[in-house]
Amino acid sequence: MSRSVLVTGGNRGIGLAIARAFADAGDQVAITYRSGEPPKDLTAAGVLAVKCDITDAEQVEQAYKEVEEKHGPVEVLVANAGITKDQLLMRMSEEDFTSVLNTNLTGTFRVVKRANRGMLRAKKGRVVLISSVVGLLGSAGQANYAASKAGLVGFARSLARELGSRNITFNVVAPGFVDTDMTQVLTEEQRAGIVSQVPLGRYAQPEEIAATVRFLASDDASYITGAVIPVDGGLGM
Ligand code: NAD
């Protein structure tokens, strides 16, 4: 059965792979993106692309309305949009800290809250949040990012408790290092250092994250909520 699926940050990287996976399975998919243009083949395949900065509550409301008008209330929400602003603590400005929290954590709160209006009415819903292995292990130079991604775990688990009786599940996927624009900034030396720590000895492909997200949104995961699933090649174990 085709469902209304919304993926934030779905124009590239992990979000794009997630959007493609749901669209290939026949779901009605909408993505939000902050900048650039969504890939032409994605929109040609019927995916609705809406420009929206999740740090702006009004833009979230407008984007959500557009999705609702075209696809009906969102049944599966994948909160994927996120940023990094890496800096060592003593060089990290308050803006470096709050902007990462405002996008990754508060931005996710805005989207999840809006989507839950429809999910509560429908008495069902699936929410998958994209955290990171860094939120579980910590990472030098990424205290802002790690705090935001760890925050998503507490956020999801609280909502799993709060809304389980309403048939809405909240799960977290914690990817390790994935081949996307976000990790392109690393030097060859940094990449080699990371790979040497990963039991599977390589980066993940975005499609490997998407497969787990689809599972969590499927009927096969009907009794899973409040879970944090690492998809990290064994890095965090
Ligand atoms: P990416 O930089 O390629 O994509 C990030 C997406 O988020 C883009 O579509 C961008 O438009 C969107 N976005 C950023 N700020 C936004 C805002 N204010 N409003 C709306 N959209 C915004 O990154 P990616 O690697 O595909 O990462 C996707 C998610 O996975 C992020 O949450 C990231 O933290 C997480 N993650 C990535 C890795 C990795 O190794 N790449 C590992 C673990 C977790």
PDB file of C-alpha atoms and ligand atoms in Angstrom:
ATOM      1  CA  MET A   1       0.000   0.000   0.000  1.00  0.00           C
ATOM      2  CA  SER A   2       1.352   3.394  -0.979  1.00  0.00           C
ATOM      3  CA  ARG A   3       2.073   5.680   1.972  1.00  0.00           C
ATOM      4  CA  SER A   4       2.773   9.389   2.284  1.00  0.00           C
ATOM      5  CA  VAL A   5       6.467   9.617   3.167  1.00  0.00           C
ATOM      6  CA  LEU A   6       8.407  12.793   3.988  1.00  0.00           C
ATOM      7  CA  VAL A   7      12.218  12.867   4.044  1.00  0.00           C
ATOM      8  CA  THR A   8      13.939  16.055   5.229  1.00  0.00           C
ATOM      9  CA  GLY A   9      17.202  16.877   3.472  1.00  0.00           C
ATOM     10  CA  GLY A  10      16.275  14.482   0.681  1.00  0.00           C
ATOM     11  CA  ASN A  11      18.064  16.136  -2.230  1.00  0.00           C
ATOM     12  CA  ARG A  12      21.441  14.476  -1.710  1.00  0.00           C
ATOM     13  CA  GLY A  13      23.487  11.983   0.292  1.00  0.00           C
ATOM     14  CA  ILE A  14      21.713   9.715   2.763  1.00  0.00           C
ATOM     15  CA  GLY A  15      18.370  11.536   2.446  1.00  0.00           C
ATOM     16  CA  LEU A  16      18.376  11.109  -1.329  1.00  0.00           C
ATOM     17  CA  ALA A  17      19.053   7.367  -1.018  1.00  0.00           C
ATOM     18  CA  ILE A  18      16.196   7.117   1.499  1.00  0.00           C
ATOM     19  CA  ALA A  19      13.815   9.036  -0.783  1.00  0.00           C
ATOM     20  CA  ARG A  20      14.745   6.823  -3.751  1.00  0.00           C
ATOM     21  CA  ALA A  21      14.248   3.643  -1.697  1.00  0.00           C
ATOM     22  CA  PHE A  22      10.705   4.626  -0.683  1.00  0.00           C
ATOM     23  CA  ALA A  23       9.852   5.895  -4.186  1.00  0.00           C
ATOM     24  CA  ASP A  24      11.135   2.654  -5.770  1.00  0.00           C
ATOM     25  CA  ALA A  25       8.841   0.737  -3.400  1.00  0.00           C
ATOM     26  CA  GLY A  26       5.849   2.691  -4.719  1.00  0.00           C
ATOM     27  CA  ASP A  27       5.315   5.134  -1.846  1.00  0.00           C
ATOM     28  CA  GLN A  28       4.274   8.765  -2.380  1.00  0.00           C
ATOM     29  CA  VAL A  29       7.453  10.558  -1.424  1.00  0.00           C
ATOM     30  CA  ALA A  30       8.086  14.204  -0.614  1.00  0.00           C
ATOM     31  CA  ILE A  31      11.472  15.667   0.214  1.00  0.00           C
ATOM     32  CA  THR A  32      12.525  18.962   1.680  1.00  0.00           C
ATOM     33  CA  TYR A  33      15.814  20.594   0.768  1.00  0.00           C
ATOM     34  CA  ARG A  34      17.514  23.763   1.906  1.00  0.00           C
ATOM     35  CA  SER A  35      19.586  24.788  -1.115  1.00  0.00           C
ATOM     36  CA  GLY A  36      20.581  23.705  -4.615  1.00  0.00           C
ATOM     37  CA  GLU A  37      18.194  21.810  -6.840  1.00  0.00           C
ATOM     38  CA  PRO A  38      16.828  18.310  -6.310  1.00  0.00           C
ATOM     39  CA  PRO A  39      17.974  15.735  -8.912  1.00  0.00           C
ATOM     40  CA  LYS A  40      15.794  15.889 -12.046  1.00  0.00           C
ATOM     41  CA  ASP A  41      15.220  12.127 -12.205  1.00  0.00           C
ATOM     42  CA  LEU A  42      13.798  12.211  -8.690  1.00  0.00           C
ATOM     43  CA  THR A  43      11.164  14.841  -9.463  1.00  0.00           C
ATOM     44  CA  ALA A  44      10.520  13.200 -12.848  1.00  0.00           C
ATOM     45  CA  ALA A  45       9.732   9.995 -10.936  1.00  0.00           C
ATOM     46  CA  GLY A  46       6.980  11.884  -9.090  1.00  0.00           C
ATOM     47  CA  VAL A  47       8.804  12.825  -5.903  1.00  0.00           C
ATOM     48  CA  LEU A  48       7.568  16.163  -4.571  1.00  0.00           C
ATOM     49  CA  ALA A  49      10.452  18.495  -3.696  1.00  0.00           C
ATOM     50  CA  VAL A  50       9.762  21.408  -1.366  1.00  0.00           C
ATOM     51  CA  LYS A  51      12.318  24.032  -0.425  1.00  0.00           C
ATOM     52  CA  CYS A  52      12.391  24.451   3.345  1.00  0.00           C
ATOM     53  CA  ASP A  53      14.892  25.509   5.960  1.00  0.00           C
ATOM     54  CA  ILE A  54      14.052  23.563   9.111  1.00  0.00           C
ATOM     55  CA  THR A  55      15.512  26.296  11.313  1.00  0.00           C
ATOM     56  CA  ASP A  56      12.523  28.443  10.285  1.00  0.00           C
ATOM     57  CA  ALA A  57       9.214  27.388  11.884  1.00  0.00           C
ATOM     58  CA  GLU A  58       7.147  29.271   9.271  1.00  0.00           C
ATOM     59  CA  GLN A  59       8.920  27.491   6.380  1.00  0.00           C
ATOM     60  CA  VAL A  60       8.311  24.137   8.087  1.00  0.00           C
ATOM     61  CA  GLU A  61       4.605  24.942   8.388  1.00  0.00           C
ATOM     62  CA  GLN A  62       4.366  26.042   4.716  1.00  0.00           C
ATOM     63  CA  ALA A  63       6.286  22.994   3.461  1.00  0.00           C
ATOM     64  CA  TYR A  64       4.196  20.646   5.523  1.00  0.00           C
ATOM     65  CA  LYS A  65       0.957  22.210   4.238  1.00  0.00           C
ATOM     66  CA  GLU A  66       2.129  21.736   0.642  1.00  0.00           C
ATOM     67  CA  VAL A  67       2.974  18.074   1.273  1.00  0.00           C
ATOM     68  CA  GLU A  68      -0.356  17.504   3.014  1.00  0.00           C
ATOM     69  CA  GLU A  69      -2.292  19.134   0.162  1.00  0.00           C
ATOM     70  CA  LYS A  70      -0.591  16.977  -2.477  1.00  0.00           C
ATOM     71  CA  HIS A  71      -0.032  13.661  -0.659  1.00  0.00           C
ATOM     72  CA  GLY A  72      -2.274  13.795   2.412  1.00  0.00           C
ATOM     73  CA  PRO A  73      -0.968  13.644   5.988  1.00  0.00           C
ATOM     74  CA  VAL A  74       2.508  12.215   6.400  1.00  0.00           C
ATOM     75  CA  GLU A  75       2.455   8.601   7.558  1.00  0.00           C
ATOM     76  CA  VAL A  76       6.223   8.038   7.555  1.00  0.00           C
ATOM     77  CA  LEU A  77       8.572  10.846   8.567  1.00  0.00           C
ATOM     78  CA  VAL A  78      12.318  10.510   8.148  1.00  0.00           C
ATOM     79  CA  ALA A  79      14.085  13.398   9.904  1.00  0.00           C
ATOM     80  CA  ASN A  80      17.417  13.300   8.122  1.00  0.00           C
ATOM     81  CA  ALA A  81      18.493  16.935   7.594  1.00  0.00           C
ATOM     82  CA  GLY A  82      21.615  17.796   9.532  1.00  0.00           C
ATOM     83  CA  ILE A  83      24.830  19.805   9.506  1.00  0.00           C
ATOM     84  CA  THR A  84      28.290  19.796  11.066  1.00  0.00           C
ATOM     85  CA  LYS A  85      30.401  22.753  12.193  1.00  0.00           C
ATOM     86  CA  ASP A  86      33.464  21.039  13.598  1.00  0.00           C
ATOM     87  CA  GLN A  87      35.715  22.925  15.969  1.00  0.00           C
ATOM     88  CA  LEU A  88      37.753  22.219  19.065  1.00  0.00           C
ATOM     89  CA  LEU A  89      35.992  23.431  22.205  1.00  0.00           C
ATOM     90  CA  MET A  90      38.185  26.472  22.860  1.00  0.00           C
ATOM     91  CA  ARG A  91      37.715  27.626  19.269  1.00  0.00           C
ATOM     92  CA  MET A  92      34.006  26.808  19.112  1.00  0.00           C
ATOM     93  CA  SER A  93      31.870  29.932  19.092  1.00  0.00           C
ATOM     94  CA  GLU A  94      28.439  30.025  20.659  1.00  0.00           C
ATOM     95  CA  GLU A  95      27.076  30.358  17.115  1.00  0.00           C
ATOM     96  CA  ASP A  96      28.922  27.170  16.034  1.00  0.00           C
ATOM     97  CA  PHE A  97      27.234  25.381  18.905  1.00  0.00           C
ATOM     98  CA  THR A  98      23.716  26.786  18.724  1.00  0.00           C
ATOM     99  CA  SER A  99      23.405  26.632  14.929  1.00  0.00           C
ATOM    100  CA  VAL A 100      24.182  22.896  14.909  1.00  0.00           C
ATOM    101  CA  LEU A 101      21.731  22.301  17.766  1.00  0.00           C
ATOM    102  CA  ASN A 102      19.128  24.497  16.071  1.00  0.00           C
ATOM    103  CA  THR A 103      19.302  22.492  12.842  1.00  0.00           C
ATOM    104  CA  ASN A 104      19.913  18.942  14.031  1.00  0.00           C
ATOM    105  CA  LEU A 105      17.858  18.880  17.216  1.00  0.00           C
ATOM    106  CA  THR A 106      15.415  21.807  17.313  1.00  0.00           C
ATOM    107  CA  GLY A 107      14.835  21.552  13.539  1.00  0.00           C
ATOM    108  CA  THR A 108      13.935  17.894  14.007  1.00  0.00           C
ATOM    109  CA  PHE A 109      11.611  18.844  16.880  1.00  0.00           C
ATOM    110  CA  ARG A 110       9.794  21.314  14.581  1.00  0.00           C
ATOM    111  CA  VAL A 111       9.232  18.756  11.838  1.00  0.00           C
ATOM    112  CA  VAL A 112       8.328  15.875  14.165  1.00  0.00           C
ATOM    113  CA  LYS A 113       5.853  18.020  16.093  1.00  0.00           C
ATOM    114  CA  ARG A 114       4.123  19.170  12.915  1.00  0.00           C
ATOM    115  CA  ALA A 115       3.952  15.665  11.436  1.00  0.00           C
ATOM    116  CA  ASN A 116       2.536  14.237  14.649  1.00  0.00           C
ATOM    117  CA  ARG A 117      -0.586  16.369  14.344  1.00  0.00           C
ATOM    118  CA  GLY A 118      -1.672  14.162  11.430  1.00  0.00           C
ATOM    119  CA  MET A 119      -0.298  10.966  12.954  1.00  0.00           C
ATOM    120  CA  LEU A 120      -2.293  11.482  16.157  1.00  0.00           C
ATOM    121  CA  ARG A 121      -5.433  12.037  14.106  1.00  0.00           C
ATOM    122  CA  ALA A 122      -4.723   8.916  12.018  1.00  0.00           C
ATOM    123  CA  LYS A 123      -3.830   6.951  15.167  1.00  0.00           C
ATOM    124  CA  LYS A 124      -0.719   5.616  13.471  1.00  0.00           C
ATOM    125  CA  GLY A 125       2.669   6.807  12.298  1.00  0.00           C
ATOM    126  CA  ARG A 126       6.315   5.959  11.830  1.00  0.00           C
ATOM    127  CA  VAL A 127       9.111   8.361  12.677  1.00  0.00           C
ATOM    128  CA  VAL A 128      12.750   7.574  11.969  1.00  0.00           C
ATOM    129  CA  LEU A 129      15.450   9.994  13.108  1.00  0.00           C
ATOM    130  CA  ILE A 130      18.943   9.991  11.621  1.00  0.00           C
ATOM    131  CA  SER A 131      21.435  10.352  14.444  1.00  0.00           C
ATOM    132  CA  SER A 132      25.078   9.261  14.233  1.00  0.00           C
ATOM    133  CA  VAL A 133      27.547   6.913  15.867  1.00  0.00           C
ATOM    134  CA  VAL A 134      29.202  10.171  16.983  1.00  0.00           C
ATOM    135  CA  GLY A 135      26.159  10.865  19.184  1.00  0.00           C
ATOM    136  CA  LEU A 136      26.791   7.585  20.988  1.00  0.00           C
ATOM    137  CA  LEU A 137      30.620   7.577  21.182  1.00  0.00           C
ATOM    138  CA  GLY A 138      31.496  11.280  21.082  1.00  0.00           C
ATOM    139  CA  SER A 139      34.125  12.685  18.752  1.00  0.00           C
ATOM    140  CA  ALA A 140      36.961  15.154  19.374  1.00  0.00           C
ATOM    141  CA  GLY A 141      36.207  18.417  17.558  1.00  0.00           C
ATOM    142  CA  GLN A 142      32.511  17.600  17.217  1.00  0.00           C
ATOM    143  CA  ALA A 143      31.060  18.345  20.658  1.00  0.00           C
ATOM    144  CA  ASN A 144      28.240  20.408  19.117  1.00  0.00           C
ATOM    145  CA  TYR A 145      27.350  17.721  16.576  1.00  0.00           C
ATOM    146  CA  ALA A 146      27.644  14.872  19.114  1.00  0.00           C
ATOM    147  CA  ALA A 147      25.417  16.737  21.592  1.00  0.00           C
ATOM    148  CA  SER A 148      22.778  17.273  18.901  1.00  0.00           C
ATOM    149  CA  LYS A 149      22.861  13.641  17.770  1.00  0.00           C
ATOM    150  CA  ALA A 150      22.811  12.287  21.350  1.00  0.00           C
ATOM    151  CA  GLY A 151      19.887  14.640  21.971  1.00  0.00           C
ATOM    152  CA  LEU A 152      17.945  12.922  19.208  1.00  0.00           C
ATOM    153  CA  VAL A 153      18.186   9.632  21.116  1.00  0.00           C
ATOM    154  CA  GLY A 154      16.604  11.093  24.272  1.00  0.00           C
ATOM    155  CA  PHE A 155      14.041  12.913  22.137  1.00  0.00           C
ATOM    156  CA  ALA A 156      13.012   9.747  20.260  1.00  0.00           C
ATOM    157  CA  ARG A 157      12.904   7.554  23.354  1.00  0.00           C
ATOM    158  CA  SER A 158      10.775  10.081  25.239  1.00  0.00           C
ATOM    159  CA  LEU A 159       8.314  10.269  22.351  1.00  0.00           C
ATOM    160  CA  ALA A 160       8.306   6.476  22.028  1.00  0.00           C
ATOM    161  CA  ARG A 161       7.098   6.361  25.637  1.00  0.00           C
ATOM    162  CA  GLU A 162       4.731   9.316  25.256  1.00  0.00           C
ATOM    163  CA  LEU A 163       3.047   8.202  22.028  1.00  0.00           C
ATOM    164  CA  GLY A 164       3.408   4.417  21.935  1.00  0.00           C
ATOM    165  CA  SER A 165      -0.207   4.055  23.052  1.00  0.00           C
ATOM    166  CA  ARG A 166      -1.201   6.127  20.006  1.00  0.00           C
ATOM    167  CA  ASN A 167       0.423   3.627  17.639  1.00  0.00           C
ATOM    168  CA  ILE A 168       3.245   5.950  16.593  1.00  0.00           C
ATOM    169  CA  THR A 169       6.760   4.505  16.644  1.00  0.00           C
ATOM    170  CA  PHE A 170       9.966   6.522  17.035  1.00  0.00           C
ATOM    171  CA  ASN A 171      13.264   4.916  16.133  1.00  0.00           C
ATOM    172  CA  VAL A 172      16.777   6.151  15.585  1.00  0.00           C
ATOM    173  CA  VAL A 173      19.321   5.085  12.993  1.00  0.00           C
ATOM    174  CA  ALA A 174      22.926   5.824  13.931  1.00  0.00           C
ATOM    175  CA  PRO A 175      25.124   5.642  10.833  1.00  0.00           C
ATOM    176  CA  GLY A 176      28.887   5.379  11.027  1.00  0.00           C
ATOM    177  CA  PHE A 177      30.872   7.022   8.249  1.00  0.00           C
ATOM    178  CA  VAL A 178      28.978   7.244   4.993  1.00  0.00           C
ATOM    179  CA  ASP A 179      30.211   8.278   1.550  1.00  0.00           C
ATOM    180  CA  THR A 180      28.430  11.643   1.095  1.00  0.00           C
ATOM    181  CA  ASP A 181      29.214  15.360   0.689  1.00  0.00           C
ATOM    182  CA  MET A 182      29.384  15.601   4.495  1.00  0.00           C
ATOM    183  CA  THR A 183      32.419  13.304   4.653  1.00  0.00           C
ATOM    184  CA  GLN A 184      34.072  14.633   1.469  1.00  0.00           C
ATOM    185  CA  VAL A 185      35.658  17.373   3.574  1.00  0.00           C
ATOM    186  CA  LEU A 186      37.907  14.793   5.260  1.00  0.00           C
ATOM    187  CA  THR A 187      41.467  14.361   3.983  1.00  0.00           C
ATOM    188  CA  GLU A 188      42.642  11.041   2.534  1.00  0.00           C
ATOM    189  CA  GLU A 189      44.675  10.550   5.709  1.00  0.00           C
ATOM    190  CA  GLN A 190      41.635  11.146   7.936  1.00  0.00           C
ATOM    191  CA  ARG A 191      39.555   8.755   5.825  1.00  0.00           C
ATOM    192  CA  ALA A 192      42.211   6.047   6.049  1.00  0.00           C
ATOM    193  CA  GLY A 193      42.373   6.556   9.835  1.00  0.00           C
ATOM    194  CA  ILE A 194      38.606   6.096  10.111  1.00  0.00           C
ATOM    195  CA  VAL A 195      38.490   3.056   7.861  1.00  0.00           C
ATOM    196  CA  SER A 196      41.203   1.387   9.952  1.00  0.00           C
ATOM    197  CA  GLN A 197      38.833   1.547  12.966  1.00  0.00           C
ATOM    198  CA  VAL A 198      35.825   0.086  11.163  1.00  0.00           C
ATOM    199  CA  PRO A 199      35.570  -3.708  11.501  1.00  0.00           C
ATOM    200  CA  LEU A 200      34.014  -3.934   8.032  1.00  0.00           C
ATOM    201  CA  GLY A 201      36.958  -1.897   6.725  1.00  0.00           C
ATOM    202  CA  ARG A 202      35.087   0.611   4.567  1.00  0.00           C
ATOM    203  CA  TYR A 203      32.639   3.518   4.508  1.00  0.00           C
ATOM    204  CA  ALA A 204      28.903   2.801   4.211  1.00  0.00           C
ATOM    205  CA  GLN A 205      27.047   3.593   1.019  1.00  0.00           C
ATOM    206  CA  PRO A 206      23.931   5.784   1.553  1.00  0.00           C
ATOM    207  CA  GLU A 207      21.743   2.914   0.288  1.00  0.00           C
ATOM    208  CA  GLU A 208      22.847   0.782   3.263  1.00  0.00           C
ATOM    209  CA  ILE A 209      21.421   3.389   5.643  1.00  0.00           C
ATOM    210  CA  ALA A 210      18.257   3.670   3.543  1.00  0.00           C
ATOM    211  CA  ALA A 211      17.625  -0.085   3.799  1.00  0.00           C
ATOM    212  CA  THR A 212      17.489   0.091   7.604  1.00  0.00           C
ATOM    213  CA  VAL A 213      15.232   3.149   7.520  1.00  0.00           C
ATOM    214  CA  ARG A 214      12.818   1.351   5.205  1.00  0.00           C
ATOM    215  CA  PHE A 215      12.822  -1.667   7.497  1.00  0.00           C
ATOM    216  CA  LEU A 216      11.918   0.516  10.506  1.00  0.00           C
ATOM    217  CA  ALA A 217       9.043   2.030   8.530  1.00  0.00           C
ATOM    218  CA  SER A 218       7.782  -1.362   7.351  1.00  0.00           C
ATOM    219  CA  ASP A 219       5.230  -3.746   8.852  1.00  0.00           C
ATOM    220  CA  ASP A 220       8.118  -6.053   9.779  1.00  0.00           C
ATOM    221  CA  ALA A 221       9.136  -3.477  12.415  1.00  0.00           C
ATOM    222  CA  SER A 222       5.645  -3.105  13.909  1.00  0.00           C
ATOM    223  CA  TYR A 223       6.835  -3.960  17.447  1.00  0.00           C
ATOM    224  CA  ILE A 224      10.008  -1.854  17.427  1.00  0.00           C
ATOM    225  CA  THR A 225      10.001   1.574  19.058  1.00  0.00           C
ATOM    226  CA  GLY A 226      12.577   3.576  20.987  1.00  0.00           C
ATOM    227  CA  ALA A 227      15.346   1.570  19.333  1.00  0.00           C
ATOM    228  CA  VAL A 228      18.708   2.945  18.289  1.00  0.00           C
ATOM    229  CA  ILE A 229      20.058   0.896  15.403  1.00  0.00           C
ATOM    230  CA  PRO A 230      23.727   1.418  14.549  1.00  0.00           C
ATOM    231  CA  VAL A 231      24.542   1.034  10.846  1.00  0.00           C
ATOM    232  CA  ASP A 232      28.228   1.620  11.296  1.00  0.00           C
ATOM    233  CA  GLY A 233      30.184  -1.396  10.079  1.00  0.00           C
ATOM    234  CA  GLY A 234      30.842  -2.300  13.720  1.00  0.00           C
ATOM    235  CA  LEU A 235      32.583   1.005  14.556  1.00  0.00           C
ATOM    236  CA  GLY A 236      30.559   1.694  17.696  1.00  0.00           C
ATOM    237  CA  MET A 237      30.432  -1.731  19.291  1.00  0.00           C
TER     238      MET A 237
HETATM  239  P1  NAD B   1      24.658  16.021   3.365  1.00  0.00           P
HETATM  240  O1  NAD B   1      25.392  17.218   3.832  1.00  0.00           O
HETATM  241  O2  NAD B   1      25.003  15.394   2.064  1.00  0.00           O
HETATM  242  O3  NAD B   1      23.075  16.299   3.379  1.00  0.00           O
HETATM  243  C1  NAD B   1      22.479  17.001   4.426  1.00  0.00           C
HETATM  244  C2  NAD B   1      21.070  17.347   4.022  1.00  0.00           C
HETATM  245  O4  NAD B   1      20.484  18.119   5.074  1.00  0.00           O
HETATM  246  C3  NAD B   1      20.997  18.193   2.751  1.00  0.00           C
HETATM  247  O5  NAD B   1      19.930  17.749   1.966  1.00  0.00           O
HETATM  248  C4  NAD B   1      20.693  19.596   3.284  1.00  0.00           C
HETATM  249  O6  NAD B   1      19.901  20.368   2.372  1.00  0.00           O
HETATM  250  C5  NAD B   1      19.879  19.266   4.528  1.00  0.00           C
HETATM  251  N1  NAD B   1      19.900  20.370   5.479  1.00  0.00           N
HETATM  252  C6  NAD B   1      20.949  20.853   6.185  1.00  0.00           C
HETATM  253  N2  NAD B   1      20.555  21.920   6.921  1.00  0.00           N
HETATM  254  C7  NAD B   1      19.238  22.101   6.687  1.00  0.00           C
HETATM  255  C8  NAD B   1      18.278  23.034   7.126  1.00  0.00           C
HETATM  256  N3  NAD B   1      18.570  24.023   7.982  1.00  0.00           N
HETATM  257  N4  NAD B   1      17.015  22.928   6.661  1.00  0.00           N
HETATM  258  C9  NAD B   1      16.689  21.956   5.808  1.00  0.00           C
HETATM  259  N5  NAD B   1      17.547  21.037   5.341  1.00  0.00           N
HETATM  260  C10 NAD B   1      18.810  21.124   5.768  1.00  0.00           C
HETATM  261  O7  NAD B   1      24.805  14.980   4.560  1.00  0.00           O
HETATM  262  P2  NAD B   1      24.555  13.407   4.675  1.00  0.00           P
HETATM  263  O8  NAD B   1      25.859  12.791   4.882  1.00  0.00           O
HETATM  264  O9  NAD B   1      23.649  12.915   3.621  1.00  0.00           O
HETATM  265  O10 NAD B   1      23.819  13.409   6.104  1.00  0.00           O
HETATM  266  C11 NAD B   1      22.428  13.183   6.281  1.00  0.00           C
HETATM  267  C12 NAD B   1      22.180  12.948   7.760  1.00  0.00           C
HETATM  268  O11 NAD B   1      22.924  11.816   8.183  1.00  0.00           O
HETATM  269  C13 NAD B   1      22.621  14.107   8.640  1.00  0.00           C
HETATM  270  O12 NAD B   1      21.708  14.276   9.702  1.00  0.00           O
HETATM  271  C14 NAD B   1      23.956  13.646   9.183  1.00  0.00           C
HETATM  272  O13 NAD B   1      24.271  14.229  10.405  1.00  0.00           O
HETATM  273  C15 NAD B   1      23.719  12.156   9.298  1.00  0.00           C
HETATM  274  N6  NAD B   1      24.938  11.340   9.301  1.00  0.00           N
HETATM  275  C16 NAD B   1      25.821  11.391   8.265  1.00  0.00           C
HETATM  276  C17 NAD B   1      26.974  10.588   8.310  1.00  0.00           C
HETATM  277  C18 NAD B   1      27.991  10.575   7.213  1.00  0.00           C
HETATM  278  O14 NAD B   1      29.047   9.967   7.401  1.00  0.00           O
HETATM  279  N7  NAD B   1      27.748  11.171   6.064  1.00  0.00           N
HETATM  280  C19 NAD B   1      27.184   9.765   9.418  1.00  0.00           C
HETATM  281  C20 NAD B   1      26.263   9.742  10.447  1.00  0.00           C
HETATM  282  C21 NAD B   1      25.128  10.538  10.382  1.00  0.00           C
END
